[in-house]
PDB file of N, CA and C in Angstrom:
ATOM      1  N   MET J   1      54.401 109.796  92.031  1.00  0.00           N
ATOM      2  CA  MET J   1      54.762 109.730  90.576  1.00  0.00           C
ATOM      3  C   MET J   1      56.146 109.206  90.501  1.00  0.00           C
ATOM      4  N   LYS J   2      56.350 108.294  89.458  1.00  0.00           N
ATOM      5  CA  LYS J   2      57.738 107.815  89.226  1.00  0.00           C
ATOM      6  C   LYS J   2      58.658 108.894  88.693  1.00  0.00           C
ATOM      7  N   ILE J   3      59.949 108.765  88.961  1.00  0.00           N
ATOM      8  CA  ILE J   3      60.882 109.761  88.493  1.00  0.00           C
ATOM      9  C   ILE J   3      61.025 109.767  86.910  1.00  0.00           C
ATOM     10  N   SER J   4      60.895 108.597  86.217  1.00  0.00           N
ATOM     11  CA  SER J   4      60.950 108.486  84.719  1.00  0.00           C
ATOM     12  C   SER J   4      59.751 109.228  84.151  1.00  0.00           C
ATOM     13  N   GLU J   5      58.617 109.175  84.764  1.00  0.00           N
ATOM     14  CA  GLU J   5      57.402 109.916  84.503  1.00  0.00           C
ATOM     15  C   GLU J   5      57.609 111.444  84.737  1.00  0.00           C
ATOM     16  N   LYS J   6      58.043 111.787  85.895  1.00  0.00           N
ATOM     17  CA  LYS J   6      58.199 113.327  86.273  1.00  0.00           C
ATOM     18  C   LYS J   6      59.204 113.865  85.395  1.00  0.00           C
ATOM     19  N   PHE J   7      60.224 113.283  84.828  1.00  0.00           N
ATOM     20  CA  PHE J   7      61.224 113.925  84.009  1.00  0.00           C
ATOM     21  C   PHE J   7      60.874 113.554  82.520  1.00  0.00           C
ATOM     22  N   ASN J   8      59.897 112.759  82.195  1.00  0.00           N
ATOM     23  CA  ASN J   8      59.403 112.553  81.063  1.00  0.00           C
ATOM     24  C   ASN J   8      60.447 111.756  80.155  1.00  0.00           C
ATOM     25  N   LEU J   9      61.123 110.714  80.690  1.00  0.00           N
ATOM     26  CA  LEU J   9      62.186 109.863  80.037  1.00  0.00           C
ATOM     27  C   LEU J   9      61.734 108.797  79.271  1.00  0.00           C
ATOM     28  N   SER J  10      62.118 108.612  78.019  1.00  0.00           N
ATOM     29  CA  SER J  10      61.963 107.632  77.056  1.00  0.00           C
ATOM     30  C   SER J  10      62.358 106.409  77.571  1.00  0.00           C
ATOM     31  N   GLU J  11      62.098 105.182  77.054  1.00  0.00           N
ATOM     32  CA  GLU J  11      62.683 104.026  77.596  1.00  0.00           C
ATOM     33  C   GLU J  11      64.280 103.861  77.137  1.00  0.00           C
ATOM     34  N   ARG J  12      64.700 104.621  76.055  1.00  0.00           N
ATOM     35  CA  ARG J  12      66.117 104.696  75.684  1.00  0.00           C
ATOM     36  C   ARG J  12      66.958 105.467  76.703  1.00  0.00           C
ATOM     37  N   GLN J  13      66.263 106.646  77.241  1.00  0.00           N
ATOM     38  CA  GLN J  13      66.860 107.488  78.305  1.00  0.00           C
ATOM     39  C   GLN J  13      66.857 106.697  79.587  1.00  0.00           C
ATOM     40  N   VAL J  14      65.938 106.002  79.856  1.00  0.00           N
ATOM     41  CA  VAL J  14      65.971 105.203  81.236  1.00  0.00           C
ATOM     42  C   VAL J  14      67.087 104.283  81.077  1.00  0.00           C
ATOM     43  N   ASP J  15      67.220 103.662  80.059  1.00  0.00           N
ATOM     44  CA  ASP J  15      68.344 102.671  80.029  1.00  0.00           C
ATOM     45  C   ASP J  15      69.702 103.406  80.145  1.00  0.00           C
ATOM     46  N   ARG J  16      69.765 104.439  79.516  1.00  0.00           N
ATOM     47  CA  ARG J  16      71.095 105.316  79.564  1.00  0.00           C
ATOM     48  C   ARG J  16      71.297 105.637  80.976  1.00  0.00           C
ATOM     49  N   VAL J  17      70.337 106.239  81.589  1.00  0.00           N
ATOM     50  CA  VAL J  17      70.384 106.714  83.061  1.00  0.00           C
ATOM     51  C   VAL J  17      71.166 105.606  83.890  1.00  0.00           C
ATOM     52  N   ILE J  18      70.403 104.505  83.659  1.00  0.00           N
ATOM     53  CA  ILE J  18      70.705 103.162  84.615  1.00  0.00           C
ATOM     54  C   ILE J  18      72.141 102.828  84.230  1.00  0.00           C
ATOM     55  N   ALA J  19      72.721 102.755  82.941  1.00  0.00           N
ATOM     56  CA  ALA J  19      73.977 102.610  82.634  1.00  0.00           C
ATOM     57  C   ALA J  19      75.042 103.694  83.212  1.00  0.00           C
ATOM     58  N   MET J  20      74.579 104.760  83.139  1.00  0.00           N
ATOM     59  CA  MET J  20      75.433 105.835  83.655  1.00  0.00           C
ATOM     60  C   MET J  20      75.710 105.788  85.297  1.00  0.00           C
ATOM     61  N   ALA J  21      74.564 105.356  85.892  1.00  0.00           N
ATOM     62  CA  ALA J  21      74.569 105.343  87.216  1.00  0.00           C
ATOM     63  C   ALA J  21      75.435 103.995  87.667  1.00  0.00           C
ATOM     64  N   TRP J  22      75.571 102.949  86.950  1.00  0.00           N
ATOM     65  CA  TRP J  22      76.329 101.970  87.202  1.00  0.00           C
ATOM     66  C   TRP J  22      77.869 102.248  86.992  1.00  0.00           C
ATOM     67  N   GLU J  23      78.102 103.132  86.068  1.00  0.00           N
ATOM     68  CA  GLU J  23      79.456 103.366  85.544  1.00  0.00           C
ATOM     69  C   GLU J  23      80.233 103.950  86.740  1.00  0.00           C
ATOM     70  N   ASP J  24      81.324 103.607  87.000  1.00  0.00           N
ATOM     71  CA  ASP J  24      82.259 104.088  88.149  1.00  0.00           C
ATOM     72  C   ASP J  24      82.579 105.744  87.843  1.00  0.00           C
ATOM     73  N   ARG J  25      83.146 105.842  86.823  1.00  0.00           N
ATOM     74  CA  ARG J  25      83.517 107.294  86.501  1.00  0.00           C
ATOM     75  C   ARG J  25      82.589 108.222  85.982  1.00  0.00           C
ATOM     76  N   THR J  26      81.403 107.925  85.838  1.00  0.00           N
ATOM     77  CA  THR J  26      80.359 108.851  85.433  1.00  0.00           C
ATOM     78  C   THR J  26      79.796 109.538  86.562  1.00  0.00           C
ATOM     79  N   THR J  27      79.963 110.813  86.804  1.00  0.00           N
ATOM     80  CA  THR J  27      79.501 111.526  87.952  1.00  0.00           C
ATOM     81  C   THR J  27      78.005 111.755  87.953  1.00  0.00           C
ATOM     82  N   PHE J  28      77.573 111.953  89.166  1.00  0.00           N
ATOM     83  CA  PHE J  28      76.117 112.397  89.312  1.00  0.00           C
ATOM     84  C   PHE J  28      76.013 113.853  88.646  1.00  0.00           C
ATOM     85  N   GLU J  29      76.879 114.650  88.606  1.00  0.00           N
ATOM     86  CA  GLU J  29      76.848 115.942  88.063  1.00  0.00           C
ATOM     87  C   GLU J  29      76.669 115.785  86.401  1.00  0.00           C
ATOM     88  N   ALA J  30      77.216 114.799  85.817  1.00  0.00           N
ATOM     89  CA  ALA J  30      77.122 114.459  84.408  1.00  0.00           C
ATOM     90  C   ALA J  30      75.661 113.968  84.007  1.00  0.00           C
ATOM     91  N   ILE J  31      75.098 113.164  84.879  1.00  0.00           N
ATOM     92  CA  ILE J  31      73.729 112.766  84.785  1.00  0.00           C
ATOM     93  C   ILE J  31      72.772 113.798  85.061  1.00  0.00           C
ATOM     94  N   GLU J  32      73.030 114.758  85.924  1.00  0.00           N
ATOM     95  CA  GLU J  32      72.253 115.845  85.970  1.00  0.00           C
ATOM     96  C   GLU J  32      72.385 116.742  84.930  1.00  0.00           C
ATOM     97  N   TYR J  33      73.446 117.045  84.386  1.00  0.00           N
ATOM     98  CA  TYR J  33      73.656 117.852  83.226  1.00  0.00           C
ATOM     99  C   TYR J  33      72.911 117.379  82.029  1.00  0.00           C
ATOM    100  N   GLN J  34      72.977 116.096  81.802  1.00  0.00           N
ATOM    101  CA  GLN J  34      72.287 115.432  80.586  1.00  0.00           C
ATOM    102  C   GLN J  34      70.751 115.187  80.706  1.00  0.00           C
ATOM    103  N   PHE J  35      70.346 114.925  81.864  1.00  0.00           N
ATOM    104  CA  PHE J  35      68.990 114.474  82.043  1.00  0.00           C
ATOM    105  C   PHE J  35      68.212 115.316  83.052  1.00  0.00           C
ATOM    106  N   GLY J  36      68.864 116.117  83.892  1.00  0.00           N
ATOM    107  CA  GLY J  36      68.173 116.957  84.852  1.00  0.00           C
ATOM    108  C   GLY J  36      67.909 116.199  86.063  1.00  0.00           C
ATOM    109  N   LEU J  37      68.425 115.071  86.336  1.00  0.00           N
ATOM    110  CA  LEU J  37      68.193 114.402  87.635  1.00  0.00           C
ATOM    111  C   LEU J  37      69.296 114.699  88.699  1.00  0.00           C
ATOM    112  N   THR J  38      68.954 115.108  89.856  1.00  0.00           N
ATOM    113  CA  THR J  38      69.779 115.309  90.836  1.00  0.00           C
ATOM    114  C   THR J  38      70.263 113.909  91.448  1.00  0.00           C
ATOM    115  N   GLU J  39      71.266 113.837  92.363  1.00  0.00           N
ATOM    116  CA  GLU J  39      71.839 112.833  92.928  1.00  0.00           C
ATOM    117  C   GLU J  39      70.597 112.017  93.595  1.00  0.00           C
ATOM    118  N   LYS J  40      69.859 112.746  94.357  1.00  0.00           N
ATOM    119  CA  LYS J  40      68.708 112.214  95.131  1.00  0.00           C
ATOM    120  C   LYS J  40      67.712 111.622  94.112  1.00  0.00           C
ATOM    121  N   ASP J  41      67.427 112.270  93.034  1.00  0.00           N
ATOM    122  CA  ASP J  41      66.522 111.834  91.985  1.00  0.00           C
ATOM    123  C   ASP J  41      67.076 110.587  91.351  1.00  0.00           C
ATOM    124  N   VAL J  42      68.206 110.420  91.213  1.00  0.00           N
ATOM    125  CA  VAL J  42      68.900 109.257  90.610  1.00  0.00           C
ATOM    126  C   VAL J  42      68.934 107.962  91.633  1.00  0.00           C
ATOM    127  N   ILE J  43      69.080 108.291  92.906  1.00  0.00           N
ATOM    128  CA  ILE J  43      69.047 107.262  93.942  1.00  0.00           C
ATOM    129  C   ILE J  43      67.529 106.709  93.875  1.00  0.00           C
ATOM    130  N   LYS J  44      66.594 107.709  93.880  1.00  0.00           N
ATOM    131  CA  LYS J  44      65.100 107.226  94.026  1.00  0.00           C
ATOM    132  C   LYS J  44      64.813 106.565  92.662  1.00  0.00           C
ATOM    133  N   PHE J  45      65.338 107.044  91.559  1.00  0.00           N
ATOM    134  CA  PHE J  45      65.044 106.423  90.176  1.00  0.00           C
ATOM    135  C   PHE J  45      65.606 104.951  90.167  1.00  0.00           C
ATOM    136  N   MET J  46      66.941 104.711  90.572  1.00  0.00           N
ATOM    137  CA  MET J  46      67.432 103.432  90.581  1.00  0.00           C
ATOM    138  C   MET J  46      66.657 102.536  91.582  1.00  0.00           C
ATOM    139  N   GLN J  47      66.147 103.039  92.729  1.00  0.00           N
ATOM    140  CA  GLN J  47      65.407 102.191  93.530  1.00  0.00           C
ATOM    141  C   GLN J  47      64.027 101.607  92.902  1.00  0.00           C
ATOM    142  N   GLU J  48      63.456 102.625  92.122  1.00  0.00           N
ATOM    143  CA  GLU J  48      62.212 102.260  91.219  1.00  0.00           C
ATOM    144  C   GLU J  48      62.459 101.283  90.372  1.00  0.00           C
ATOM    145  N   GLN J  49      63.654 101.335  89.668  1.00  0.00           N
ATOM    146  CA  GLN J  49      63.842 100.550  88.378  1.00  0.00           C
ATOM    147  C   GLN J  49      64.361  99.182  88.699  1.00  0.00           C
ATOM    148  N   MET J  50      65.006  99.052  89.940  1.00  0.00           N
ATOM    149  CA  MET J  50      65.737  97.716  90.173  1.00  0.00           C
ATOM    150  C   MET J  50      65.079  96.989  91.245  1.00  0.00           C
ATOM    151  N   HIS J  51      65.421  95.731  91.046  1.00  0.00           N
ATOM    152  CA  HIS J  51      65.067  94.642  92.114  1.00  0.00           C
ATOM    153  C   HIS J  51      65.721  95.132  93.464  1.00  0.00           C
ATOM    154  N   PRO J  52      64.954  94.942  94.637  1.00  0.00           N
ATOM    155  CA  PRO J  52      65.639  95.474  95.997  1.00  0.00           C
ATOM    156  C   PRO J  52      67.071  94.975  96.105  1.00  0.00           C
ATOM    157  N   ARG J  53      67.348  93.761  95.911  1.00  0.00           N
ATOM    158  CA  ARG J  53      68.605  93.108  96.223  1.00  0.00           C
ATOM    159  C   ARG J  53      69.699  93.855  95.341  1.00  0.00           C
ATOM    160  N   ASN J  54      69.518  94.028  93.884  1.00  0.00           N
ATOM    161  CA  ASN J  54      70.456  94.649  93.123  1.00  0.00           C
ATOM    162  C   ASN J  54      70.563  96.147  93.534  1.00  0.00           C
ATOM    163  N   TRP J  55      69.367  96.873  93.957  1.00  0.00           N
ATOM    164  CA  TRP J  55      69.382  98.194  94.362  1.00  0.00           C
ATOM    165  C   TRP J  55      70.374  98.521  95.480  1.00  0.00           C
ATOM    166  N   ARG J  56      70.300  97.480  96.584  1.00  0.00           N
ATOM    167  CA  ARG J  56      71.156  97.390  97.691  1.00  0.00           C
ATOM    168  C   ARG J  56      72.639  97.466  97.396  1.00  0.00           C
ATOM    169  N   LYS J  57      72.913  96.371  96.364  1.00  0.00           N
ATOM    170  CA  LYS J  57      74.352  96.339  95.823  1.00  0.00           C
ATOM    171  C   LYS J  57      74.820  97.492  95.251  1.00  0.00           C
ATOM    172  N   TRP J  58      73.840  98.146  94.337  1.00  0.00           N
ATOM    173  CA  TRP J  58      74.271  99.414  93.551  1.00  0.00           C
ATOM    174  C   TRP J  58      74.620 100.561  94.801  1.00  0.00           C
ATOM    175  N   ARG J  59      73.638 100.694  95.506  1.00  0.00           N
ATOM    176  CA  ARG J  59      73.785 101.651  96.630  1.00  0.00           C
ATOM    177  C   ARG J  59      75.128 101.589  97.468  1.00  0.00           C
ATOM    178  N   ALA J  60      75.354 100.301  97.867  1.00  0.00           N
ATOM    179  CA  ALA J  60      76.584 100.096  98.586  1.00  0.00           C
ATOM    180  C   ALA J  60      77.887 100.455  97.706  1.00  0.00           C
ATOM    181  N   ARG J  61      77.813 100.092  96.462  1.00  0.00           N
ATOM    182  CA  ARG J  61      78.910 100.350  95.559  1.00  0.00           C
ATOM    183  C   ARG J  61      79.007 101.864  95.391  1.00  0.00           C
ATOM    184  N   VAL J  62      78.047 102.771  95.365  1.00  0.00           N
ATOM    185  CA  VAL J  62      78.264 104.223  94.985  1.00  0.00           C
ATOM    186  C   VAL J  62      78.462 104.888  96.234  1.00  0.00           C
ATOM    187  N   GLN J  63      77.884 104.593  97.293  1.00  0.00           N
ATOM    188  CA  GLN J  63      78.184 105.243  98.652  1.00  0.00           C
ATOM    189  C   GLN J  63      79.683 105.515  98.883  1.00  0.00           C
ATOM    190  N   GLY J  64      80.083 106.888  98.953  1.00  0.00           N
ATOM    191  CA  GLY J  64      81.569 107.073  99.385  1.00  0.00           C
ATOM    192  C   GLY J  64      82.541 106.943  98.128  1.00  0.00           C
ATOM    193  N   ARG J  65      81.899 106.569  96.888  1.00  0.00           N
ATOM    194  CA  ARG J  65      82.832 106.513  95.821  1.00  0.00           C
ATOM    195  C   ARG J  65      83.251 107.916  95.405  1.00  0.00           C
ATOM    196  N   LYS J  66      84.445 108.213  95.391  1.00  0.00           N
ATOM    197  CA  LYS J  66      84.953 109.448  94.972  1.00  0.00           C
ATOM    198  C   LYS J  66      84.701 109.720  93.402  1.00  0.00           C
ATOM    199  N   THR J  67      84.775 108.796  92.817  1.00  0.00           N
ATOM    200  CA  THR J  67      84.682 109.081  91.283  1.00  0.00           C
ATOM    201  C   THR J  67      83.267 109.386  90.850  1.00  0.00           C
ATOM    202  N   LYS J  68      82.168 109.240  91.665  1.00  0.00           N
ATOM    203  CA  LYS J  68      80.657 109.550  91.460  1.00  0.00           C
ATOM    204  C   LYS J  68      80.505 111.022  91.712  1.00  0.00           C
ATOM    205  N   HIS J  69      81.360 111.854  92.226  1.00  0.00           N
ATOM    206  CA  HIS J  69      81.136 113.131  92.555  1.00  0.00           C
ATOM    207  C   HIS J  69      82.264 114.006  92.053  1.00  0.00           C
ATOM    208  N   GLN J  70      82.017 115.030  91.285  1.00  0.00           N
ATOM    209  CA  GLN J  70      83.014 115.770  90.673  1.00  0.00           C
ATOM    210  C   GLN J  70      83.758 116.471  91.523  1.00  0.00           C
ATOM    211  N   LYS J  71      83.277 117.103  92.734  1.00  0.00           N
ATOM    212  CA  LYS J  71      84.031 117.620  93.554  1.00  0.00           C
ATOM    213  C   LYS J  71      85.172 116.834  94.434  1.00  0.00           C
ATOM    214  N   LEU J  72      84.877 115.580  94.472  1.00  0.00           N
ATOM    215  CA  LEU J  72      85.746 114.781  95.320  1.00  0.00           C
ATOM    216  C   LEU J  72      86.853 113.969  94.371  1.00  0.00           C
ATOM    217  N   ARG J  73      86.714 114.258  93.206  1.00  0.00           N
ATOM    218  CA  ARG J  73      87.838 113.749  92.253  1.00  0.00           C
ATOM    219  C   ARG J  73      89.129 114.226  92.526  1.00  0.00           C
ATOM    220  N   ASN J  74      90.132 113.529  92.364  1.00  0.00           N
ATOM    221  CA  ASN J  74      91.552 114.134  92.621  1.00  0.00           C
ATOM    222  C   ASN J  74      92.170 114.190  91.328  1.00  0.00           C
ATOM    223  N   PHE J  75      91.748 114.128  90.167  1.00  0.00           N
ATOM    224  CA  PHE J  75      92.177 114.387  88.919  1.00  0.00           C
ATOM    225  C   PHE J  75      91.300 115.312  87.991  1.00  0.00           C
ATOM    226  N   GLU J  76      92.024 116.029  87.224  1.00  0.00           N
ATOM    227  CA  GLU J  76      91.355 117.135  86.441  1.00  0.00           C
ATOM    228  C   GLU J  76      90.842 116.679  85.018  1.00  0.00           C
ATOM    229  N   SER J  77      91.784 115.873  84.425  1.00  0.00           N
ATOM    230  CA  SER J  77      91.699 115.592  82.972  1.00  0.00           C
ATOM    231  C   SER J  77      90.360 114.754  82.557  1.00  0.00           C
ATOM    232  N   GLY J  78      89.895 114.079  83.536  1.00  0.00           N
ATOM    233  CA  GLY J  78      88.578 113.299  83.037  1.00  0.00           C
ATOM    234  C   GLY J  78      89.166 111.756  83.212  1.00  0.00           C
ATOM    235  N   ARG J  79      88.634 111.014  82.333  1.00  0.00           N
ATOM    236  CA  ARG J  79      88.866 109.562  82.192  1.00  0.00           C
ATOM    237  C   ARG J  79      89.968 109.179  81.276  1.00  0.00           C
ATOM    238  N   PHE J  80      90.564 108.032  81.451  1.00  0.00           N
ATOM    239  CA  PHE J  80      91.588 107.346  80.700  1.00  0.00           C
ATOM    240  C   PHE J  80      90.971 107.001  79.429  1.00  0.00           C
ATOM    241  N   LYS J  81      91.605 107.157  78.328  1.00  0.00           N
ATOM    242  CA  LYS J  81      91.362 106.766  76.987  1.00  0.00           C
ATOM    243  C   LYS J  81      92.531 106.067  76.338  1.00  0.00           C
ATOM    244  N   SER J  82      92.373 104.842  75.975  1.00  0.00           N
ATOM    245  CA  SER J  82      93.457 104.205  75.379  1.00  0.00           C
ATOM    246  C   SER J  82      93.812 104.636  73.813  1.00  0.00           C
ATOM    247  N   THR J  83      94.994 104.652  73.583  1.00  0.00           N
ATOM    248  CA  THR J  83      95.223 105.037  72.107  1.00  0.00           C
ATOM    249  C   THR J  83      94.737 104.187  71.142  1.00  0.00           C
ATOM    250  N   ARG J  84      94.323 103.038  71.549  1.00  0.00           N
ATOM    251  CA  ARG J  84      93.815 101.915  70.686  1.00  0.00           C
ATOM    252  C   ARG J  84      92.204 102.015  70.455  1.00  0.00           C
ATOM    253  N   GLN J  85      91.829 102.991  71.317  1.00  0.00           N
ATOM    254  CA  GLN J  85      90.172 103.110  71.309  1.00  0.00           C
ATOM    255  C   GLN J  85      89.862 103.987  70.225  1.00  0.00           C
ATOM    256  N   ARG J  86      88.890 103.733  69.322  1.00  0.00           N
ATOM    257  CA  ARG J  86      88.451 104.438  68.280  1.00  0.00           C
ATOM    258  C   ARG J  86      87.798 105.685  68.764  1.00  0.00           C
ATOM    259  N   HIS J  87      87.744 106.705  68.040  1.00  0.00           N
ATOM    260  CA  HIS J  87      87.188 107.956  68.349  1.00  0.00           C
ATOM    261  C   HIS J  87      85.719 107.951  68.220  1.00  0.00           C
ATOM    262  N   ILE J  88      85.018 108.565  69.269  1.00  0.00           N
ATOM    263  CA  ILE J  88      83.620 108.546  69.303  1.00  0.00           C
ATOM    264  C   ILE J  88      82.987 109.954  69.089  1.00  0.00           C
ATOM    265  N   THR J  89      82.105 109.878  68.086  1.00  0.00           N
ATOM    266  CA  THR J  89      81.673 111.082  67.546  1.00  0.00           C
ATOM    267  C   THR J  89      80.088 111.006  67.663  1.00  0.00           C
ATOM    268  N   GLY J  90      79.450 111.950  68.248  1.00  0.00           N
ATOM    269  CA  GLY J  90      77.968 112.076  68.315  1.00  0.00           C
ATOM    270  C   GLY J  90      77.261 110.788  68.842  1.00  0.00           C
ATOM    271  N   ASN J  91      78.127 110.175  69.938  1.00  0.00           N
ATOM    272  CA  ASN J  91      77.598 108.885  70.566  1.00  0.00           C
ATOM    273  C   ASN J  91      77.705 107.601  69.639  1.00  0.00           C
ATOM    274  N   ARG J  92      78.259 107.831  68.402  1.00  0.00           N
ATOM    275  CA  ARG J  92      78.522 106.607  67.616  1.00  0.00           C
ATOM    276  C   ARG J  92      79.933 106.590  67.270  1.00  0.00           C
ATOM    277  N   LEU J  93      80.282 105.279  67.164  1.00  0.00           N
ATOM    278  CA  LEU J  93      81.668 104.927  66.867  1.00  0.00           C
ATOM    279  C   LEU J  93      82.041 105.254  65.490  1.00  0.00           C
ATOM    280  N   ALA J  94      83.219 105.998  65.185  1.00  0.00           N
ATOM    281  CA  ALA J  94      83.790 106.155  63.843  1.00  0.00           C
ATOM    282  C   ALA J  94      83.994 105.028  63.153  1.00  0.00           C
ATOM    283  N   LYS J  95      83.723 104.943  61.967  1.00  0.00           N
ATOM    284  CA  LYS J  95      84.181 103.768  61.105  1.00  0.00           C
ATOM    285  C   LYS J  95      85.771 103.582  61.111  1.00  0.00           C
ATOM    286  N   PRO J  96      86.073 102.404  61.201  1.00  0.00           N
ATOM    287  CA  PRO J  96      87.581 102.289  61.210  1.00  0.00           C
ATOM    288  C   PRO J  96      88.150 102.627  59.795  1.00  0.00           C
ATOM    289  N   LYS J  97      89.434 103.163  59.932  1.00  0.00           N
ATOM    290  CA  LYS J  97      90.035 103.567  58.631  1.00  0.00           C
ATOM    291  C   LYS J  97      90.672 102.194  57.989  1.00  0.00           C
ATOM    292  N   LYS J  98      90.573 102.328  56.697  1.00  0.00           N
ATOM    293  CA  LYS J  98      91.058 100.955  55.907  1.00  0.00           C
ATOM    294  C   LYS J  98      92.425 101.292  55.358  1.00  0.00           C
TER     295      LYS J  98
END
């Protein structure tokens, strides 16, 4: 059984998990919190969803990356946010002020 079927993920959720897995600063713990997929599940999920060559690139990129594991991070506050970045509310960008 595929991971997306096991966790009953919609097409939109599948796309979001893939995007989060590729992001350097999104931890496996964040993916688990949002979608219930453990690190092993994410690895298997990515293998199912990607072409073998791309999966190998992703796997090489993720292995040993400190930012993908909450416990290995050497910073507390999270990610950098530019002062020029608009505020994000409910996964939508706020309208710019005129």
